[in-house]
Amino acid sequence: MLNNTADAFRHQKTLRQIWMIFYQNKVALYCFYTFMVLVFITIFAPQIAPYQPNQQFIGQELLPPSWFDNGEVSHFFGTDNIGRDILSRLLIGTSYTLGSGLIITLFTAILGGFFGILAGFSHGVRSRVLGHFFDSFISIPTLLTAIIIATLIKTSLINSMIAITLALLPYFIHEITQIVRQELNTNYIVMLRLDGATQWQQLKACFIPNVLTRYLREISKVFVIAIIDIAALNFISLGVQPPTPEWGLMIKDAVSLIFVAPWLVILPGLALIFSTMIWLIFSNGLCNAVEKYYE
């Protein structure tokens, strides 16, 4: 009981100190708060959006954003070619694009981390065969793999998420496996092994201080790839179908109108760029804070 209490106190102290280091990076801190706002929008988008995503305003088609001379504040980002409010569709689209990316990242981080650690501790012929399999598999771009999987199953958001997760898992497992094996070959782990340390003790000794940062960086990459790939699959009609307000699908539907109403393409594109940039700055600041703490 005392050991559990001491471990809990130690973990709380560690998290507090990492937070204090992270807090000093103001840019990353603001990006963290902004990303939390995006997560909040992802969860509560239907309650936040001023209109229903597919509500049509007859006679107000292709209204420009409100900062144009003929724009209207009631439709802050304008309307599309059939009179739907762009701001409402962008907010609802956060649930589809950003929400899907978060779910894909969560499953990939848990499953990929678990199997990557197991593979990192394994040895023998089976381990080498799996290693060569993953080496050859990751030579194929994840988006191409996701497209191949998505074409074999029914087009839907869930199936596109499954396709991207299956495409990302071999890459993530391979990276975690290599990270774990590199750490297990270090001198201090070899000394622990010679002292009779169990695999759990070796994992605890090497994973938290030395592998955690690299693990977080891999998760950061996975999230960026996930939201870009989910938008790409929807752009080529291998994911959600119209009239779902997903960012990639919004871009696809508006490409033919780019010279007439460029905001229909630019605004969803900026939403994708903004989300990825915010995440990258925040995750990079968090990884740097963890690295500084364990130095």
Short mmCIF file of C-alpha atoms in Angstrom, two decimals:
data_model
loop_
_atom_site.label_atom_id
_atom_site.label_comp_id
_atom_site.label_asym_id
_atom_site.label_seq_id
_atom_site.Cartn_x
_atom_site.Cartn_y
_atom_site.Cartn_z
CA MET A 1 0.00 0.00 0.00
CA LEU A 2 2.82 2.38 0.88
CA ASN A 3 4.65 1.52 -2.36
CA ASN A 4 1.53 2.28 -4.42
CA THR A 5 1.10 5.62 -2.65
CA ALA A 6 4.76 6.49 -3.19
CA ASP A 7 4.54 5.57 -6.90
CA ALA A 8 1.40 7.68 -7.34
CA PHE A 9 3.09 10.65 -5.66
CA ARG A 10 6.18 10.21 -7.81
CA HIS A 11 4.11 10.13 -11.01
CA GLN A 12 2.18 13.24 -9.97
CA LYS A 13 5.44 15.05 -9.24
CA THR A 14 6.83 13.99 -12.62
CA LEU A 15 3.77 15.23 -14.50
CA ARG A 16 3.83 18.51 -12.56
CA GLN A 17 7.49 19.13 -13.38
CA ILE A 18 6.99 18.27 -17.07
CA TRP A 19 4.05 20.68 -17.14
CA MET A 20 6.17 23.44 -15.60
CA ILE A 21 8.83 22.96 -18.28
CA PHE A 22 6.17 22.90 -21.00
CA TYR A 23 4.52 26.00 -19.50
CA GLN A 24 7.65 28.04 -20.21
CA ASN A 25 7.20 27.49 -23.96
CA LYS A 26 4.46 30.06 -24.54
CA VAL A 27 3.95 29.29 -28.23
CA ALA A 28 3.48 25.57 -27.57
CA LEU A 29 1.26 26.41 -24.58
CA TYR A 30 -1.05 28.59 -26.69
CA CYS A 31 -1.16 25.86 -29.32
CA PHE A 32 -2.12 23.38 -26.59
CA TYR A 33 -5.02 25.59 -25.49
CA THR A 34 -6.06 26.09 -29.12
CA PHE A 35 -5.97 22.36 -29.74
CA MET A 36 -8.14 21.80 -26.66
CA VAL A 37 -10.61 24.27 -28.18
CA LEU A 38 -10.57 22.21 -31.39
CA VAL A 39 -11.23 19.04 -29.39
CA PHE A 40 -14.11 20.82 -27.63
CA ILE A 41 -15.54 21.81 -31.03
CA THR A 42 -15.09 18.23 -32.23
CA ILE A 43 -17.25 16.95 -29.38
CA PHE A 44 -19.86 19.70 -29.25
CA ALA A 45 -19.94 20.88 -32.88
CA PRO A 46 -23.70 20.25 -33.38
CA GLN A 47 -24.46 22.48 -30.40
CA ILE A 48 -21.98 25.21 -31.45
CA ALA A 49 -22.82 25.48 -35.17
CA PRO A 50 -25.25 28.35 -35.87
CA TYR A 51 -27.18 26.34 -38.51
CA GLN A 52 -27.75 22.75 -39.54
CA PRO A 53 -24.94 21.65 -41.89
CA ASN A 54 -27.32 20.84 -44.77
CA GLN A 55 -29.80 23.69 -44.22
CA GLN A 56 -30.26 25.59 -47.47
CA PHE A 57 -30.89 29.32 -47.67
CA ILE A 58 -32.74 29.86 -50.93
CA GLY A 59 -31.66 33.02 -52.75
CA GLN A 60 -28.39 33.29 -50.78
CA GLU A 61 -26.26 30.90 -52.81
CA LEU A 62 -22.54 31.64 -53.14
CA LEU A 63 -22.53 34.47 -50.64
CA PRO A 64 -18.90 35.55 -50.00
CA PRO A 65 -17.45 35.74 -46.47
CA SER A 66 -18.63 38.63 -44.31
CA TRP A 67 -15.47 40.71 -44.82
CA PHE A 68 -16.34 41.15 -48.52
CA ASP A 69 -18.51 44.10 -49.52
CA ASN A 70 -21.51 41.94 -50.42
CA GLY A 71 -21.02 39.48 -47.56
CA GLU A 72 -23.35 39.05 -44.59
CA VAL A 73 -22.48 38.65 -40.90
CA SER A 74 -25.25 36.05 -40.55
CA HIS A 75 -23.14 33.82 -42.83
CA PHE A 76 -19.69 34.71 -41.55
CA PHE A 77 -17.77 32.43 -43.95
CA GLY A 78 -20.33 32.73 -46.73
CA THR A 79 -22.45 30.02 -48.35
CA ASP A 80 -21.85 27.35 -50.97
CA ASN A 81 -23.50 26.85 -54.36
CA ILE A 82 -26.74 25.51 -52.85
CA GLY A 83 -26.96 28.02 -50.01
CA ARG A 84 -25.49 26.07 -47.10
CA ASP A 85 -23.64 27.97 -44.37
CA ILE A 86 -19.88 27.34 -44.64
CA LEU A 87 -19.08 28.15 -41.00
CA SER A 88 -21.59 25.55 -39.78
CA ARG A 89 -20.23 22.95 -42.19
CA LEU A 90 -16.64 23.64 -41.13
CA LEU A 91 -17.55 23.30 -37.45
CA ILE A 92 -19.47 20.06 -38.03
CA GLY A 93 -16.65 18.87 -40.29
CA THR A 94 -14.27 19.10 -37.34
CA SER A 95 -16.06 16.09 -35.85
CA TYR A 96 -15.48 14.07 -39.02
CA THR A 97 -11.91 15.05 -39.93
CA LEU A 98 -10.29 15.90 -36.59
CA GLY A 99 -12.40 13.42 -34.65
CA SER A 100 -11.53 10.60 -37.05
CA GLY A 101 -7.84 11.49 -36.81
CA LEU A 102 -7.95 11.37 -33.02
CA ILE A 103 -9.66 7.96 -32.99
CA ILE A 104 -7.21 6.54 -35.56
CA THR A 105 -4.28 7.89 -33.55
CA LEU A 106 -5.62 6.44 -30.30
CA PHE A 107 -6.07 2.94 -31.72
CA THR A 108 -2.73 3.06 -33.56
CA ALA A 109 -0.87 4.28 -30.46
CA ILE A 110 -2.36 1.59 -28.20
CA LEU A 111 -2.26 -1.39 -30.58
CA GLY A 112 0.97 -0.36 -32.30
CA GLY A 113 2.69 0.40 -29.01
CA PHE A 114 1.64 -2.94 -27.51
CA PHE A 115 2.69 -5.08 -30.47
CA GLY A 116 5.78 -2.96 -31.08
CA ILE A 117 7.00 -3.54 -27.53
CA LEU A 118 6.27 -7.27 -27.81
CA ALA A 119 8.15 -7.45 -31.10
CA GLY A 120 11.02 -5.44 -29.61
CA PHE A 121 11.47 -7.98 -26.82
CA SER A 122 11.11 -11.01 -29.10
CA HIS A 123 14.02 -12.88 -30.65
CA GLY A 124 14.60 -15.73 -33.06
CA VAL A 125 13.53 -16.62 -36.59
CA ARG A 126 9.94 -15.45 -36.15
CA SER A 127 11.10 -12.03 -35.01
CA ARG A 128 13.44 -11.65 -37.98
CA VAL A 129 10.74 -12.75 -40.46
CA LEU A 130 8.28 -10.23 -39.00
CA GLY A 131 10.99 -7.58 -39.07
CA HIS A 132 11.65 -8.12 -42.78
CA PHE A 133 7.90 -8.15 -43.45
CA PHE A 134 7.45 -4.77 -41.77
CA ASP A 135 10.55 -3.42 -43.54
CA SER A 136 9.02 -4.25 -46.92
CA PHE A 137 5.55 -3.10 -45.92
CA ILE A 138 6.60 0.39 -44.84
CA SER A 139 8.22 0.99 -48.24
CA ILE A 140 4.67 1.52 -49.55
CA PRO A 141 3.16 4.96 -48.76
CA THR A 142 0.45 4.74 -46.11
CA LEU A 143 -2.05 6.61 -48.27
CA LEU A 144 -1.58 4.14 -51.13
CA THR A 145 -2.08 1.23 -48.72
CA ALA A 146 -5.20 2.90 -47.31
CA ILE A 147 -6.57 3.45 -50.83
CA ILE A 148 -6.03 -0.22 -51.71
CA ILE A 149 -7.79 -1.37 -48.53
CA ALA A 150 -10.61 1.18 -48.93
CA THR A 151 -11.37 0.05 -52.47
CA LEU A 152 -11.94 -3.51 -51.22
CA ILE A 153 -14.60 -2.53 -48.70
CA LYS A 154 -17.77 -0.46 -48.70
CA THR A 155 -17.19 3.29 -48.77
CA SER A 156 -18.01 4.87 -45.41
CA LEU A 157 -16.30 6.93 -42.74
CA ILE A 158 -15.82 3.95 -40.42
CA ASN A 159 -14.32 1.82 -43.19
CA SER A 160 -11.97 4.61 -44.28
CA MET A 161 -10.82 4.94 -40.66
CA ILE A 162 -10.22 1.18 -40.52
CA ALA A 163 -8.27 1.33 -43.79
CA ILE A 164 -6.02 4.14 -42.52
CA THR A 165 -5.50 2.41 -39.17
CA LEU A 166 -4.48 -0.84 -40.92
CA ALA A 167 -2.13 1.14 -43.16
CA LEU A 168 -0.51 2.96 -40.23
CA LEU A 169 -0.16 0.01 -37.85
CA PRO A 170 2.75 -1.78 -39.62
CA TYR A 171 4.68 1.49 -39.84
CA PHE A 172 4.06 2.33 -36.19
CA ILE A 173 4.85 -1.20 -34.96
CA HIS A 174 8.07 -1.18 -36.95
CA GLU A 175 9.18 2.15 -35.52
CA ILE A 176 8.40 1.20 -31.90
CA THR A 177 10.11 -2.17 -32.39
CA GLN A 178 13.28 -0.50 -33.62
CA ILE A 179 13.21 2.03 -30.77
CA VAL A 180 12.80 -0.68 -28.12
CA ARG A 181 15.53 -2.85 -29.62
CA GLN A 182 17.96 0.06 -29.75
CA GLU A 183 17.36 0.78 -26.07
CA LEU A 184 17.66 -2.89 -25.10
CA ASN A 185 21.14 -2.97 -26.64
CA THR A 186 22.42 -0.08 -24.53
CA ASN A 187 24.97 -0.78 -21.82
CA TYR A 188 22.77 -0.07 -18.83
CA ILE A 189 20.03 -2.45 -20.04
CA VAL A 190 22.64 -5.15 -20.66
CA MET A 191 23.85 -4.67 -17.09
CA LEU A 192 20.29 -4.96 -15.81
CA ARG A 193 19.83 -8.16 -17.81
CA LEU A 194 23.04 -9.60 -16.38
CA ASP A 195 21.79 -8.73 -12.88
CA GLY A 196 18.73 -10.88 -13.52
CA ALA A 197 16.18 -8.12 -14.22
CA THR A 198 12.89 -9.30 -15.66
CA GLN A 199 11.55 -8.03 -18.99
CA TRP A 200 9.09 -5.80 -17.12
CA GLN A 201 11.94 -4.26 -15.11
CA GLN A 202 13.94 -3.74 -18.30
CA LEU A 203 10.92 -2.16 -19.98
CA LYS A 204 10.25 0.11 -17.01
CA ALA A 205 13.90 1.15 -16.89
CA CYS A 206 14.22 2.00 -20.60
CA PHE A 207 10.74 2.91 -21.83
CA ILE A 208 9.70 5.80 -19.62
CA PRO A 209 12.89 7.91 -19.61
CA ASN A 210 14.32 7.00 -23.02
CA VAL A 211 11.58 5.68 -25.30
CA LEU A 212 8.68 7.88 -24.19
CA THR A 213 9.77 10.97 -26.13
CA ARG A 214 10.32 9.04 -29.34
CA TYR A 215 7.01 7.26 -28.80
CA LEU A 216 5.26 10.63 -28.47
CA ARG A 217 6.95 11.90 -31.63
CA GLU A 218 5.71 8.86 -33.55
CA ILE A 219 2.19 9.52 -32.25
CA SER A 220 2.52 13.11 -33.46
CA LYS A 221 3.40 11.90 -36.96
CA VAL A 222 0.53 9.41 -36.95
CA PHE A 223 -2.04 12.08 -36.12
CA VAL A 224 -0.89 14.36 -38.94
CA ILE A 225 -0.90 11.48 -41.43
CA ALA A 226 -4.30 10.33 -40.17
CA ILE A 227 -6.16 13.61 -40.70
CA ILE A 228 -4.50 14.22 -44.08
CA ASP A 229 -5.27 10.68 -45.24
CA ILE A 230 -8.87 10.81 -44.02
CA ALA A 231 -9.37 14.04 -45.97
CA ALA A 232 -7.61 12.52 -49.01
CA LEU A 233 -9.78 9.38 -49.00
CA ASN A 234 -12.90 11.50 -48.76
CA PHE A 235 -11.60 13.75 -51.53
CA ILE A 236 -11.41 10.76 -53.90
CA SER A 237 -14.82 9.45 -52.75
CA LEU A 238 -13.51 6.47 -50.77
CA GLY A 239 -14.88 7.69 -47.45
CA VAL A 240 -17.98 9.63 -46.49
CA GLN A 241 -20.42 10.58 -49.21
CA PRO A 242 -22.24 13.87 -49.88
CA PRO A 243 -23.76 15.82 -48.23
CA THR A 244 -21.56 15.02 -45.20
CA PRO A 245 -19.59 18.19 -44.28
CA GLU A 246 -16.13 16.61 -44.06
CA TRP A 247 -13.26 18.94 -44.96
CA GLY A 248 -11.76 16.80 -47.73
CA LEU A 249 -15.18 16.19 -49.26
CA MET A 250 -15.98 19.93 -49.04
CA ILE A 251 -12.84 20.67 -51.06
CA LYS A 252 -13.77 18.04 -53.65
CA ASP A 253 -17.31 19.39 -54.05
CA ALA A 254 -16.01 22.95 -54.52
CA VAL A 255 -13.09 22.35 -56.90
CA SER A 256 -15.22 23.12 -59.96
CA LEU A 257 -16.15 26.48 -58.38
CA ILE A 258 -12.64 27.56 -57.41
CA PHE A 259 -12.61 30.50 -59.86
CA VAL A 260 -16.15 31.57 -58.96
CA ALA A 261 -16.08 31.10 -55.18
CA PRO A 262 -12.48 30.35 -54.09
CA TRP A 263 -13.39 30.54 -50.39
CA LEU A 264 -15.20 27.20 -50.73
CA VAL A 265 -11.84 25.52 -51.34
CA ILE A 266 -9.55 27.80 -49.35
CA LEU A 267 -11.44 27.70 -46.03
CA PRO A 268 -11.51 23.86 -45.61
CA GLY A 269 -7.88 23.75 -46.79
CA LEU A 270 -6.89 26.36 -44.20
CA ALA A 271 -8.76 24.38 -41.54
CA LEU A 272 -6.62 21.32 -42.38
CA ILE A 273 -3.39 23.33 -42.38
CA PHE A 274 -4.28 25.15 -39.16
CA SER A 275 -5.15 21.92 -37.31
CA THR A 276 -1.93 20.17 -38.33
CA MET A 277 0.26 23.18 -37.52
CA ILE A 278 -1.33 23.64 -34.09
CA TRP A 279 -0.85 19.94 -33.31
CA LEU A 280 2.76 19.86 -34.53
CA ILE A 281 3.81 22.89 -32.47
CA PHE A 282 2.04 21.59 -29.37
CA SER A 283 3.37 18.02 -29.66
CA ASN A 284 6.91 19.23 -30.41
CA GLY A 285 6.83 21.46 -27.31
CA LEU A 286 5.56 18.55 -25.19
CA CYS A 287 8.29 16.22 -26.46
CA ASN A 288 10.95 18.85 -25.76
CA ALA A 289 9.61 19.26 -22.21
CA VAL A 290 9.78 15.50 -21.62
CA GLU A 291 13.33 15.39 -23.02
CA LYS A 292 14.47 18.25 -20.77
CA TYR A 293 12.95 16.60 -17.70
CA TYR A 294 14.77 13.29 -18.29
CA GLU A 295 18.11 14.87 -19.25
#
